[in-house]
Amino acid sequence: MEVYFLGTNAGVPTLQRNVTSVALRLLEERRSFWMFDCGEGTQHQILRSPLRLGKLEKVFVTHLHGDHLFGLPGLISSRGYQGGTAPLTVYGPPGLKAYLDISLSVSQSRIPYTLEVVEHTGGLVFEDETFKVEAGLLEHRIDSYGYRVTEKDSPGSLNTDLLRSYGLKPGPLYGKLKKGENVTTEDGVLIQASEVVSEPKQGRIVTVLGDTRPCAGSLPLASGADLVIHEATFGHELEAMAYQYHHSTARQAAELAGEAGARQLLLTHFSSRYTSQEELIPLLEEAKSIFADTQLAEEFCTFAVHRRVARK
């Protein structure tokens, strides 16, 4: 599981940074990637990245401001030309379906795959046997949502060397042991699953917060997360401006990560007033003074989401 940034700027693109989009790479877990927001020019960013649109499985839209949305019709249209034949599901606030229906119908875009648009107002928006995604309302000029992606715990690994010593070969009994069931060999030997299966692998939690002022809705989404991705539009000396425009400072993002007991914080969605990565260093320093494990998001950079030690 890795996070890959396609756009880290707020409002409008600049020569240095594109507007918001971040990919959650799940190549080992699902052989796909998910995208959170899709600002204008995102498909151009993908062309410069190792990502392939044919592997895009889901898009989660935080809110309907253009810098988080205007790239989506073009990306949906282009996906079919780049090998995308599997279904694509797009999640977001009410109004998203109307926007996409009008954009794609007026442009007479041909979509050679199944496109599903799921509108929500928070709560559980997706769940299967390996992941669940929950959304919560934040505080912005329009309805803006954060997403909490939870990877479910997976079974531990079999000790195949020990099983071979029992004379047990790969087969149905391996599957039963993996499920935690005890088995008996043909020789009448009882094998305890707990002796041959390691501890379950604890799932990881990634929180992606949309544009927001500090608000109560952020905390449950970020609680105990392995990684929190939080906007840091301004430095803290511009706290009043941040509040006026319904955004957050780097320090406020760090305060939320600390209160939530998160493991790592990635700052993104930077104001255009910061024209280079070097000019963002003061934002990083103010955040790190409160939450040490903070990094600046950077486009075309990968950040691993590390697995925690299994529960005892």
Coordinates of C-alpha atoms in Angstrom, one line a residue:
M1 CA 0.0 0.0 0.0
E2 CA 1.5 3.3 -1.1
V3 CA 0.3 6.9 -1.6
Y4 CA 1.3 8.7 -4.8
F5 CA 0.6 12.4 -5.3
L6 CA -0.5 13.8 -8.7
G7 CA -1.4 17.3 -7.5
T8 CA -0.6 19.2 -4.3
N9 CA -1.7 22.8 -5.1
A10 CA -4.8 24.6 -3.8
G11 CA -7.2 26.6 -6.0
V12 CA -5.4 26.8 -9.4
P13 CA -2.5 25.0 -11.0
T14 CA 0.9 26.7 -11.1
L15 CA 4.1 25.9 -13.1
Q16 CA 5.4 24.1 -10.1
R17 CA 2.4 22.1 -8.8
N18 CA -0.9 20.9 -10.2
V19 CA -4.2 21.0 -8.4
T20 CA -5.4 18.2 -6.0
S21 CA -5.3 14.5 -6.7
V22 CA -3.7 11.7 -4.8
A23 CA -3.6 8.0 -5.7
L24 CA -3.7 5.1 -3.2
R25 CA -1.7 2.3 -4.9
L26 CA -3.1 -1.1 -3.9
L27 CA -1.1 -3.2 -6.4
E28 CA -0.3 -6.0 -4.0
E29 CA -3.7 -5.9 -2.3
R30 CA -6.1 -5.5 -5.2
R31 CA -3.9 -5.1 -8.4
S32 CA -5.4 -1.6 -8.8
F33 CA -5.3 1.9 -7.5
W34 CA -7.8 4.3 -6.1
M35 CA -7.9 8.0 -6.6
F36 CA -9.0 10.8 -4.2
D37 CA -10.0 13.9 -6.1
C38 CA -9.2 14.7 -9.7
G39 CA -8.4 18.3 -10.4
E40 CA -7.9 19.7 -13.9
G41 CA -4.9 18.2 -15.7
T42 CA -4.8 15.0 -13.6
Q43 CA -4.7 12.8 -16.6
H44 CA -1.6 14.7 -17.9
Q45 CA 0.0 14.0 -14.5
I46 CA -0.8 10.3 -14.8
L47 CA 1.0 10.2 -18.2
R48 CA 4.2 11.3 -16.3
S49 CA 3.7 8.8 -13.6
P50 CA 4.0 4.9 -13.2
L51 CA 0.2 4.7 -12.9
R52 CA -2.0 3.3 -15.6
L53 CA -5.6 4.3 -16.0
G54 CA -6.6 0.7 -16.9
K55 CA -5.8 -0.1 -13.2
L56 CA -7.9 2.6 -11.8
E57 CA -10.8 1.0 -9.8
K58 CA -12.4 3.7 -7.7
V59 CA -12.4 7.5 -7.4
F60 CA -13.4 9.3 -4.2
V61 CA -14.4 13.0 -4.6
T62 CA -14.2 15.0 -1.4
H63 CA -16.2 18.0 -2.7
L64 CA -17.4 19.7 -5.8
H65 CA -15.0 22.6 -6.1
G66 CA -13.3 22.7 -9.5
D67 CA -9.8 22.2 -8.3
H68 CA -10.9 18.8 -7.0
L69 CA -13.2 17.8 -9.8
F70 CA -12.6 19.4 -13.2
G71 CA -10.2 16.7 -14.4
L72 CA -12.7 13.9 -13.9
P73 CA -14.8 13.9 -17.1
G74 CA -11.6 13.9 -19.3
L75 CA -10.1 11.1 -17.2
I76 CA -13.2 9.0 -17.4
S77 CA -13.3 9.5 -21.2
S78 CA -9.6 8.7 -21.7
R79 CA -9.6 5.6 -19.5
G80 CA -11.2 3.5 -22.2
Y81 CA -8.6 4.5 -24.7
Q82 CA -5.9 3.5 -22.3
G83 CA -6.9 -0.1 -21.8
G84 CA -9.6 0.5 -19.1
T85 CA -12.3 -2.1 -19.6
A86 CA -13.0 -3.1 -16.0
P87 CA -15.9 -1.2 -14.1
L88 CA -15.1 2.1 -12.5
T89 CA -17.0 3.5 -9.5
V90 CA -16.9 7.2 -8.5
Y91 CA -18.1 8.3 -5.1
G92 CA -18.9 11.8 -3.9
P93 CA -21.4 14.3 -2.6
P94 CA -24.9 14.9 -4.1
G95 CA -24.6 16.7 -7.4
L96 CA -21.7 14.6 -8.6
K97 CA -23.8 12.4 -10.9
A98 CA -25.5 15.4 -12.5
Y99 CA -22.2 17.0 -13.2
L100 CA -20.8 13.9 -14.8
D101 CA -24.0 13.0 -16.7
I102 CA -24.1 16.5 -18.3
S103 CA -20.3 16.6 -19.1
L104 CA -20.2 13.2 -20.7
S105 CA -23.5 13.4 -22.5
V106 CA -23.0 16.9 -24.0
S107 CA -19.5 16.0 -25.2
Q108 CA -20.9 12.7 -26.5
S109 CA -18.2 10.8 -24.7
R110 CA -18.2 7.0 -25.3
I111 CA -17.5 5.0 -22.2
P112 CA -16.6 1.4 -23.2
Y113 CA -16.9 0.1 -19.6
T114 CA -19.4 0.2 -16.7
L115 CA -19.3 3.5 -14.9
E116 CA -21.2 3.7 -11.6
V117 CA -21.6 7.0 -9.7
V118 CA -22.4 6.6 -6.0
E119 CA -23.6 9.8 -4.2
H120 CA -23.4 9.9 -0.4
T121 CA -23.8 12.1 2.6
G122 CA -21.3 10.3 4.8
G123 CA -21.2 7.0 6.6
L124 CA -20.1 3.7 5.1
V125 CA -19.7 4.2 1.4
F126 CA -17.9 0.9 0.4
E127 CA -17.1 -2.4 1.9
D128 CA -15.9 -5.8 0.7
E129 CA -13.9 -8.7 2.2
T130 CA -10.6 -6.7 2.2
F131 CA -11.5 -3.0 2.7
K132 CA -14.1 -0.6 3.9
V133 CA -14.3 3.1 3.3
E134 CA -16.2 5.6 5.5
A135 CA -16.9 9.2 4.9
G136 CA -17.5 12.1 7.3
L137 CA -18.6 15.7 6.8
L138 CA -16.0 18.4 7.4
E139 CA -16.3 22.2 7.5
H140 CA -15.9 24.1 4.2
R141 CA -17.7 26.6 2.0
I142 CA -19.6 23.7 0.5
D143 CA -20.2 20.2 1.8
S144 CA -16.7 18.6 1.9
Y145 CA -16.0 15.0 3.1
G146 CA -13.0 13.2 4.5
Y147 CA -12.5 9.5 3.8
R148 CA -11.2 6.8 6.2
V149 CA -9.9 3.7 4.3
T150 CA -9.5 0.7 6.5
E151 CA -7.7 -2.4 5.4
K152 CA -9.2 -5.5 7.1
D153 CA -6.9 -7.8 9.1
S154 CA -5.6 -10.7 7.0
P155 CA -4.8 -14.2 8.2
G156 CA -1.3 -15.0 9.3
S157 CA 1.2 -17.1 7.2
L158 CA 1.5 -20.9 7.4
N159 CA 4.7 -22.4 8.7
T160 CA 5.2 -24.7 5.7
D161 CA 8.5 -26.2 7.0
L162 CA 6.8 -27.3 10.1
L163 CA 3.8 -28.7 8.2
R164 CA 6.1 -30.7 5.9
S165 CA 7.7 -32.2 9.0
Y166 CA 4.3 -33.5 9.9
G167 CA 4.1 -35.0 6.4
L168 CA 1.3 -32.6 5.4
K169 CA 1.4 -31.4 1.8
P170 CA -0.4 -28.4 0.3
G171 CA -4.1 -29.0 -0.1
P172 CA -7.5 -28.5 1.5
L173 CA -6.0 -29.0 5.0
Y174 CA -3.8 -26.0 4.5
G175 CA -6.9 -23.9 3.8
K176 CA -8.6 -25.1 7.0
L177 CA -5.5 -24.3 9.1
K178 CA -5.3 -20.9 7.5
K179 CA -8.9 -20.3 8.7
G180 CA -7.9 -21.2 12.3
E181 CA -9.3 -24.8 12.2
N182 CA -7.4 -27.7 13.7
V183 CA -6.8 -30.7 11.5
T184 CA -5.8 -34.3 11.8
T185 CA -3.3 -36.0 9.5
E186 CA -3.8 -39.4 7.9
D187 CA -1.5 -40.7 10.6
G188 CA -3.9 -39.4 13.3
V189 CA -1.7 -36.5 14.4
L190 CA -3.6 -33.5 15.6
I191 CA -2.2 -30.2 14.3
Q192 CA -3.2 -27.1 16.2
A193 CA -3.7 -24.1 13.9
S194 CA -2.2 -21.8 16.5
E195 CA 1.1 -23.8 16.3
V196 CA 1.5 -23.4 12.5
V197 CA -0.1 -20.1 11.6
S198 CA 1.5 -16.8 12.5
E199 CA -0.4 -13.8 14.1
P200 CA -2.9 -12.1 11.7
K201 CA -1.5 -9.2 9.7
Q202 CA -3.1 -6.0 11.1
G203 CA -4.8 -3.9 8.5
R204 CA -3.7 -0.3 7.8
I205 CA -5.8 2.8 8.0
V206 CA -5.4 5.8 5.6
T207 CA -7.3 9.0 6.2
V208 CA -7.7 11.5 3.4
L209 CA -9.3 14.8 4.5
G210 CA -10.9 17.2 2.0
D211 CA -10.8 21.0 2.3
T212 CA -11.7 21.9 5.8
R213 CA -11.3 24.2 8.8
P214 CA -10.4 22.5 12.0
C215 CA -13.7 20.7 13.0
A216 CA -15.1 17.9 15.1
G217 CA -15.7 15.8 12.1
S218 CA -12.0 15.3 11.4
L219 CA -11.2 13.5 14.6
P220 CA -13.2 10.2 14.2
L221 CA -11.9 9.9 10.6
A222 CA -8.3 10.3 11.7
S223 CA -8.4 8.4 15.0
G224 CA -5.6 5.8 15.2
A225 CA -4.8 6.2 11.5
D226 CA -1.5 5.0 10.1
L227 CA -1.4 7.9 7.7
V228 CA -3.4 11.1 7.7
I229 CA -3.3 13.3 4.5
H230 CA -4.4 16.8 5.5
E231 CA -4.6 20.1 3.8
A232 CA -2.1 22.8 4.9
T233 CA -3.1 25.7 2.7
F234 CA -1.4 28.3 4.8
G235 CA 1.3 28.8 7.4
H236 CA 0.1 29.6 10.9
E237 CA 0.8 33.3 10.6
L238 CA -2.2 33.3 8.2
E239 CA -4.5 31.5 10.5
A240 CA -7.2 34.3 10.2
M241 CA -7.1 34.0 6.4
A242 CA -7.3 30.2 6.6
Y243 CA -10.4 30.5 8.8
Q244 CA -12.0 33.1 6.5
Y245 CA -11.5 30.8 3.4
H246 CA -12.5 27.6 5.3
H247 CA -9.0 26.1 5.2
S248 CA -6.4 24.9 7.7
T249 CA -2.8 25.8 8.6
A250 CA 0.0 23.3 8.8
R251 CA 0.0 23.7 12.6
Q252 CA -3.7 22.9 12.8
A253 CA -3.2 19.8 10.7
A254 CA -0.5 18.7 13.1
E255 CA -2.7 19.3 16.1
L256 CA -5.4 17.1 14.6
A257 CA -2.9 14.3 13.9
G258 CA -1.6 14.4 17.4
E259 CA -5.1 14.5 19.0
A260 CA -6.1 11.5 16.8
G261 CA -3.1 9.4 17.7
A262 CA -2.1 9.0 14.1
R263 CA 1.2 7.5 13.2
Q264 CA 2.2 9.8 10.2
L265 CA 1.0 13.0 8.7
L266 CA 1.3 14.2 5.1
L267 CA 0.7 17.8 4.3
T268 CA -0.8 18.9 1.0
H269 CA -3.1 21.4 -0.8
F270 CA -0.6 24.3 -0.6
S271 CA -1.5 27.9 -1.4
S272 CA 0.0 29.3 -4.7
R273 CA 1.8 31.9 -2.6
Y274 CA 4.4 29.2 -1.9
T275 CA 6.1 28.9 -5.2
S276 CA 8.6 26.2 -4.5
Q277 CA 9.1 23.2 -2.2
E278 CA 11.7 25.2 -0.3
E279 CA 9.1 27.9 0.5
L280 CA 7.1 25.1 2.2
I281 CA 9.8 24.3 4.7
P282 CA 8.4 26.8 7.3
L283 CA 5.1 25.0 7.1
L284 CA 6.8 21.6 7.7
E285 CA 8.8 23.0 10.6
E286 CA 5.7 24.4 12.3
A287 CA 3.9 21.1 11.9
K288 CA 6.9 19.0 13.1
S289 CA 7.2 21.1 16.2
I290 CA 3.8 19.6 17.2
F291 CA 3.7 16.3 15.4
A292 CA 7.2 15.0 14.6
D293 CA 6.3 12.4 12.0
T294 CA 5.2 14.9 9.4
Q295 CA 6.2 15.2 5.7
L296 CA 5.4 17.5 2.8
A297 CA 3.6 15.9 0.0
E298 CA 5.4 16.2 -3.3
E299 CA 4.2 15.4 -6.8
F300 CA 5.4 12.2 -8.4
C301 CA 6.6 11.0 -5.1
T302 CA 5.6 7.7 -3.4
F303 CA 5.0 7.4 0.4
A304 CA 4.7 3.9 1.8
V305 CA 2.0 3.1 4.4
H306 CA 3.8 0.8 6.8
R307 CA 2.0 -2.1 8.6
R308 CA 1.9 -2.0 12.4
V309 CA 3.0 -4.9 14.6
A310 CA 0.3 -7.4 15.0
R311 CA -1.9 -7.2 18.1
K312 CA -0.9 -9.5 21.0

